[in-house]
CSV table of C-alpha atoms in Angstrom, one decimal:
chain,number,residue,atom,x,y,z
A,121,UNK,CA,-1.9,-28.5,-3.9
A,122,UNK,CA,-0.1,-27.1,-0.9
A,123,UNK,CA,-1.0,-28.8,2.3
A,124,UNK,CA,-2.4,-27.5,5.5
A,125,UNK,CA,0.9,-27.5,7.5
A,126,UNK,CA,2.7,-25.3,5.1
A,127,UNK,CA,0.1,-22.6,5.6
A,128,UNK,CA,0.1,-23.2,9.3
A,129,UNK,CA,4.0,-22.7,9.4
A,130,UNK,CA,3.6,-19.5,7.2
A,131,UNK,CA,1.2,-18.3,9.8
A,132,UNK,CA,3.6,-19.2,12.8
A,133,UNK,CA,6.4,-17.4,11.1
A,134,UNK,CA,4.3,-14.3,10.5
A,135,UNK,CA,3.2,-14.3,14.1
A,136,UNK,CA,6.7,-14.7,15.5
A,137,UNK,CA,7.9,-11.8,13.3
A,138,UNK,CA,4.9,-9.6,14.5
A,139,UNK,CA,5.8,-10.8,18.2
A,140,UNK,CA,9.4,-9.9,17.8
A,141,UNK,CA,8.6,-6.4,16.3
A,142,UNK,CA,6.0,-5.8,19.2
A,143,UNK,CA,8.7,-6.7,21.8
A,144,UNK,CA,11.7,-5.1,20.5
A,145,UNK,CA,10.8,-2.0,18.8
A,146,UNK,CA,10.7,1.2,20.5
A,147,UNK,CA,8.3,3.3,18.5
A,148,UNK,CA,4.7,2.8,19.6
A,149,UNK,CA,3.5,2.8,16.2
A,150,UNK,CA,5.6,-0.2,15.1
A,151,UNK,CA,4.5,-1.9,18.3
A,152,UNK,CA,0.9,-1.6,17.1
A,153,UNK,CA,1.9,-2.8,13.5
A,154,UNK,CA,3.4,-5.9,15.2
A,155,UNK,CA,0.1,-6.7,16.9
A,156,UNK,CA,-1.7,-6.2,13.5
A,157,UNK,CA,0.6,-8.7,12.0
A,158,UNK,CA,-0.2,-11.3,14.8
A,159,UNK,CA,-3.9,-10.7,14.1
A,160,UNK,CA,-3.4,-11.3,10.5
A,161,UNK,CA,-1.4,-14.5,11.1
A,162,UNK,CA,-4.4,-15.7,13.1
A,163,UNK,CA,-6.8,-14.9,10.3
A,164,UNK,CA,-4.5,-16.9,8.0
A,165,UNK,CA,-4.8,-19.8,10.1
A,166,UNK,CA,-8.7,-19.5,10.1
A,167,UNK,CA,-8.8,-19.4,6.3
A,168,UNK,CA,-6.4,-22.4,6.1
A,169,UNK,CA,-8.4,-24.5,8.5
A,170,UNK,CA,-11.7,-23.5,6.8
A,171,UNK,CA,-10.1,-24.6,3.3
A,172,UNK,CA,-8.7,-27.8,4.6
A,173,UNK,CA,-11.3,-28.6,7.2
A,174,UNK,CA,-13.9,-31.3,6.7
A,175,UNK,CA,-16.8,-28.9,6.2
A,176,UNK,CA,-16.0,-26.0,4.1
A,177,UNK,CA,-19.5,-25.3,3.0
A,178,UNK,CA,-20.4,-24.3,6.6
A,179,UNK,CA,-18.3,-21.0,6.0
A,180,UNK,CA,-17.3,-20.6,9.8
A,181,UNK,CA,-13.7,-19.8,9.1
A,182,UNK,CA,-14.8,-17.0,6.5
A,183,UNK,CA,-17.2,-15.6,9.0
A,184,UNK,CA,-14.8,-15.6,11.8
A,185,UNK,CA,-12.1,-13.8,9.7
A,186,UNK,CA,-14.8,-11.2,8.6
A,187,UNK,CA,-15.6,-10.3,12.1
A,188,UNK,CA,-12.1,-10.5,13.1
A,189,UNK,CA,-11.0,-7.9,10.5
A,190,UNK,CA,-13.8,-5.6,11.5
A,191,UNK,CA,-12.7,-5.8,15.1
A,192,UNK,CA,-8.9,-5.3,14.2
A,193,UNK,CA,-10.0,-2.2,12.2
A,194,UNK,CA,-11.6,-0.8,15.4
A,195,UNK,CA,-8.7,-1.7,17.3
A,196,UNK,CA,-6.3,0.0,14.9
A,197,UNK,CA,-8.2,3.3,14.9
A,198,UNK,CA,-8.4,3.4,18.7
A,199,UNK,CA,-4.9,2.4,19.1
A,200,UNK,CA,-3.4,5.1,16.8
A,201,UNK,CA,-5.6,7.7,18.4
A,202,UNK,CA,-4.2,6.7,21.8
A,203,UNK,CA,-0.8,7.0,20.4
A,204,UNK,CA,-1.4,10.4,19.0
A,205,UNK,CA,-2.9,11.6,22.3
A,206,UNK,CA,0.1,10.1,24.1
A,207,UNK,CA,2.5,11.8,21.7
A,208,UNK,CA,0.8,15.1,22.2
A,209,UNK,CA,1.3,14.8,26.0
A,210,UNK,CA,4.7,13.3,26.3
A,211,UNK,CA,6.1,14.7,22.9
A,212,UNK,CA,7.5,11.3,22.1
A,213,UNK,CA,6.2,7.9,20.8
A,214,UNK,CA,9.0,5.9,22.2
A,215,UNK,CA,7.4,3.3,24.6
A,216,UNK,CA,10.5,3.2,26.7
A,217,UNK,CA,10.2,6.8,27.7
A,218,UNK,CA,6.5,6.6,28.4
A,219,UNK,CA,6.8,5.2,31.9
A,220,UNK,CA,4.9,7.3,34.2
A,221,UNK,CA,1.3,6.6,35.2
A,222,UNK,CA,0.2,10.1,36.0
A,223,UNK,CA,1.8,13.1,34.3
B,218,UNK,CA,4.2,-27.6,-2.9
B,219,UNK,CA,2.8,-25.2,-5.3
B,220,UNK,CA,5.2,-22.4,-6.7
B,221,UNK,CA,2.5,-19.7,-6.2
B,222,UNK,CA,2.3,-20.4,-2.6
B,223,UNK,CA,6.0,-20.4,-2.1
B,224,UNK,CA,6.4,-17.0,-3.9
B,225,UNK,CA,3.5,-15.5,-1.9
B,226,UNK,CA,4.9,-16.7,1.4
B,227,UNK,CA,8.4,-15.7,0.7
B,228,UNK,CA,7.5,-12.0,-0.5
B,229,UNK,CA,5.0,-11.6,2.5
B,230,UNK,CA,7.5,-12.8,5.2
B,231,UNK,CA,10.3,-10.6,3.6
B,232,UNK,CA,8.2,-7.6,3.6
B,233,UNK,CA,7.0,-8.4,7.3
B,234,UNK,CA,10.6,-8.5,8.4
B,235,UNK,CA,11.3,-5.2,6.6
B,236,UNK,CA,8.3,-3.7,8.3
B,237,UNK,CA,9.7,-4.7,11.5
B,238,UNK,CA,13.3,-3.5,10.9
B,239,UNK,CA,13.4,-0.7,8.8
B,240,UNK,CA,14.5,2.7,10.2
B,241,UNK,CA,12.3,5.0,8.3
B,242,UNK,CA,8.7,4.7,9.6
B,243,UNK,CA,7.2,5.5,6.2
B,244,UNK,CA,9.2,2.7,4.7
B,245,UNK,CA,7.8,0.5,7.5
B,246,UNK,CA,4.3,1.5,6.5
B,247,UNK,CA,4.9,0.7,2.8
B,248,UNK,CA,6.3,-2.8,3.7
B,249,UNK,CA,3.2,-3.5,5.9
B,250,UNK,CA,1.0,-2.6,3.0
B,251,UNK,CA,2.9,-5.1,0.8
B,252,UNK,CA,2.6,-7.6,3.6
B,253,UNK,CA,-1.2,-7.1,3.9
B,254,UNK,CA,-1.4,-7.4,-0.1
B,255,UNK,CA,0.6,-10.6,0.0
B,256,UNK,CA,-1.9,-12.1,2.8
B,257,UNK,CA,-4.9,-11.0,0.4
B,258,UNK,CA,-3.1,-13.0,-2.3
B,259,UNK,CA,-2.8,-15.9,-0.1
B,260,UNK,CA,-6.4,-15.7,0.8
B,261,UNK,CA,-7.3,-15.7,-2.9
B,262,UNK,CA,-5.1,-18.6,-3.5
B,263,UNK,CA,-7.0,-20.6,-0.8
B,264,UNK,CA,-10.2,-19.9,-2.7
B,265,UNK,CA,-11.6,-17.3,-0.1
B,266,UNK,CA,-12.2,-14.5,-2.6
B,267,UNK,CA,-14.4,-12.3,-0.7
B,268,UNK,CA,-12.0,-12.2,2.4
B,269,UNK,CA,-9.1,-11.5,0.1
B,270,UNK,CA,-10.9,-8.5,-1.3
B,271,UNK,CA,-12.1,-7.5,2.1
B,272,UNK,CA,-8.4,-7.7,3.3
B,273,UNK,CA,-7.3,-5.5,0.5
B,274,UNK,CA,-10.1,-2.9,1.0
B,275,UNK,CA,-9.8,-2.7,4.8
B,276,UNK,CA,-5.9,-3.4,5.4
B,277,UNK,CA,-4.2,-2.0,2.4
B,278,UNK,CA,-6.8,0.8,1.9
B,279,UNK,CA,-7.6,2.0,5.4
B,280,UNK,CA,-5.2,0.6,8.0
B,281,UNK,CA,-2.1,1.3,6.2
B,282,UNK,CA,-3.3,4.8,5.4
B,283,UNK,CA,-4.2,5.3,8.9
B,284,UNK,CA,-0.7,4.3,10.1
B,285,UNK,CA,0.9,6.5,7.6
B,286,UNK,CA,-1.1,9.4,9.0
B,287,UNK,CA,-0.1,8.4,12.6
B,288,UNK,CA,3.5,8.3,11.6
B,289,UNK,CA,3.2,11.9,9.8
B,290,UNK,CA,1.4,13.3,13.0
B,291,UNK,CA,3.8,11.9,15.6
B,292,UNK,CA,7.2,12.5,14.1
B,293,UNK,CA,8.9,15.4,15.6
B,294,UNK,CA,12.2,16.5,17.1
B,295,UNK,CA,13.1,12.9,18.2
B,296,UNK,CA,16.9,12.4,17.6
B,297,UNK,CA,17.6,10.1,14.7
B,298,UNK,CA,20.8,8.8,16.3
B,299,UNK,CA,18.9,6.8,18.9
B,300,UNK,CA,18.5,3.1,18.1
B,301,UNK,CA,15.2,1.7,16.8
B,302,UNK,CA,15.3,-1.3,19.1
B,303,UNK,CA,14.9,-1.5,22.7
B,304,UNK,CA,18.1,-2.0,24.7
B,305,UNK,CA,16.8,-5.3,26.0
B,306,UNK,CA,16.0,-6.6,22.4
B,307,UNK,CA,17.8,-10.0,22.9
B,308,UNK,CA,15.0,-10.9,25.5
B,309,UNK,CA,12.3,-10.0,23.0
B,310,UNK,CA,13.9,-11.9,20.2
B,311,UNK,CA,14.5,-15.0,22.4
B,312,UNK,CA,10.7,-14.9,23.4
B,313,UNK,CA,9.7,-14.6,19.8
B,314,UNK,CA,12.1,-17.5,18.6
B,315,UNK,CA,10.8,-19.5,21.5
B,316,UNK,CA,7.3,-19.1,20.6
B,317,UNK,CA,8.0,-19.9,16.9
B,318,UNK,CA,10.0,-23.1,17.9
B,319,UNK,CA,7.0,-24.2,20.1
B,320,UNK,CA,4.5,-23.7,17.3
B,321,UNK,CA,6.6,-25.1,14.6
B,322,UNK,CA,7.4,-28.2,16.8
B,323,UNK,CA,3.8,-28.7,17.8
B,324,UNK,CA,2.9,-28.4,13.8
B,325,UNK,CA,5.4,-30.7,12.6
B,326,UNK,CA,4.7,-33.4,15.2
B,327,UNK,CA,1.0,-33.4,14.9
B,328,UNK,CA,-0.5,-36.3,12.9
B,329,UNK,CA,-4.0,-34.9,12.4
B,330,UNK,CA,-2.7,-32.1,10.0
B,331,UNK,CA,-1.3,-34.3,7.2
B,332,UNK,CA,-4.2,-34.7,5.1
B,333,UNK,CA,-4.9,-33.2,1.8
B,334,UNK,CA,-7.9,-30.9,0.9
B,335,UNK,CA,-10.8,-33.0,-0.1
B,336,UNK,CA,-12.6,-30.9,-2.7
B,337,UNK,CA,-12.6,-27.5,-4.1
B,338,UNK,CA,-13.9,-25.4,-1.4
B,339,UNK,CA,-15.8,-22.5,-2.5
B,340,UNK,CA,-17.3,-19.5,-0.5
B,341,UNK,CA,-19.7,-17.8,-3.0
B,342,UNK,CA,-20.4,-14.2,-2.0
B,343,UNK,CA,-24.2,-14.8,-2.2
B,344,UNK,CA,-23.9,-17.5,0.3
B,345,UNK,CA,-21.8,-15.4,2.6
B,346,UNK,CA,-24.3,-12.5,2.4
B,347,UNK,CA,-27.1,-14.8,3.1
B,348,UNK,CA,-25.4,-16.2,6.2
B,349,UNK,CA,-24.5,-12.8,7.4
B,350,UNK,CA,-28.1,-11.6,7.1
B,351,UNK,CA,-29.7,-14.6,8.8
B,352,UNK,CA,-27.3,-16.7,11.1
B,353,UNK,CA,-24.9,-14.0,12.0
B,354,UNK,CA,-27.1,-11.1,12.2
B,355,UNK,CA,-26.7,-10.4,15.9
B,356,UNK,CA,-22.8,-10.5,15.7
B,357,UNK,CA,-23.1,-8.3,12.6
B,358,UNK,CA,-25.1,-5.5,14.4
B,359,UNK,CA,-22.9,-5.7,17.5
B,360,UNK,CA,-19.8,-5.3,15.1
B,361,UNK,CA,-21.6,-2.0,13.8
B,362,UNK,CA,-22.2,-0.8,17.2
B,363,UNK,CA,-18.5,-1.5,18.0
B,364,UNK,CA,-17.2,0.2,15.0
B,365,UNK,CA,-19.5,3.4,15.7
B,366,UNK,CA,-18.2,3.3,19.5
B,367,UNK,CA,-14.5,3.1,18.1
B,368,UNK,CA,-15.1,5.8,15.6
B,369,UNK,CA,-16.4,8.2,18.4
B,370,UNK,CA,-13.9,7.2,20.8
B,371,UNK,CA,-10.9,7.8,18.5
B,372,UNK,CA,-12.2,11.2,17.6
B,373,UNK,CA,-12.7,12.1,21.3
B,374,UNK,CA,-9.1,10.7,22.1
B,375,UNK,CA,-7.3,12.4,19.3
B,376,UNK,CA,-9.1,15.8,20.0
B,377,UNK,CA,-6.9,18.6,21.3
B,378,UNK,CA,-6.4,18.7,24.8
B,379,UNK,CA,-7.5,21.9,26.7
B,380,UNK,CA,-5.2,24.9,26.3
B,381,UNK,CA,-4.3,25.1,29.9
B,382,UNK,CA,-3.0,21.4,30.1
B,383,UNK,CA,-0.1,21.8,27.8
B,384,UNK,CA,0.2,24.6,25.4
B,385,UNK,CA,1.5,23.3,22.1
B,386,UNK,CA,4.7,25.0,21.0
B,387,UNK,CA,4.3,27.6,18.5
B,388,UNK,CA,7.5,27.0,16.8
B,389,UNK,CA,7.0,25.5,13.2
């Protein structure tokens, strides 16, 4: 059986990949995708701690992940709507060019 | 270390890297869907069947499709010769590497994590449903309200602006 720290390392790698993508990509959609990857890495950690924790019958990790997935879905919908609204206004989805507060 | 976990982790991480580095945004979205499916497989392997299927339904089914729609709606006359990475990408890469180094160092030096799973953990759907309907009923209702608000907010945000603000170009 795979031990807990392998799953946590997996989650840490996924989080770092998402963070790197959110920091260095120029397209706003890919920045949002990076944030989604980071959220998923956190979910993976919750499930791993639930599985290897002392009280798996309490189901707390499962519940937290279910609510986290729901909130992440709401976040993705609003974030993509924001990106579409910004694109309609600036005619670009490049986060380096969207730099004025009022325009 | 089990072979299944190794394969799942490798494929998931590779597709995550592909989603972050490919130039074509549609390819990015496809790689992202693969990453989500890999995570669902990891949940299944951990014994959390319900969460695995929820992950498949919500992420692969809804979020990936939503991202494809956003990509299609926002690609226009941007020059393809532009780089896909920000000019200051070494800073971002260094920050991400530093975060990973910190996390990995703490994980590997921690002593509380090195114990194996005691018994087979199970999360039957019946038990999850009962808990959701009794102990977690208030968060569940709040989540419903949040999703409704997000739905309405997303529609309002993505609605067309007034004609006087910025007339859309009629060129097709």
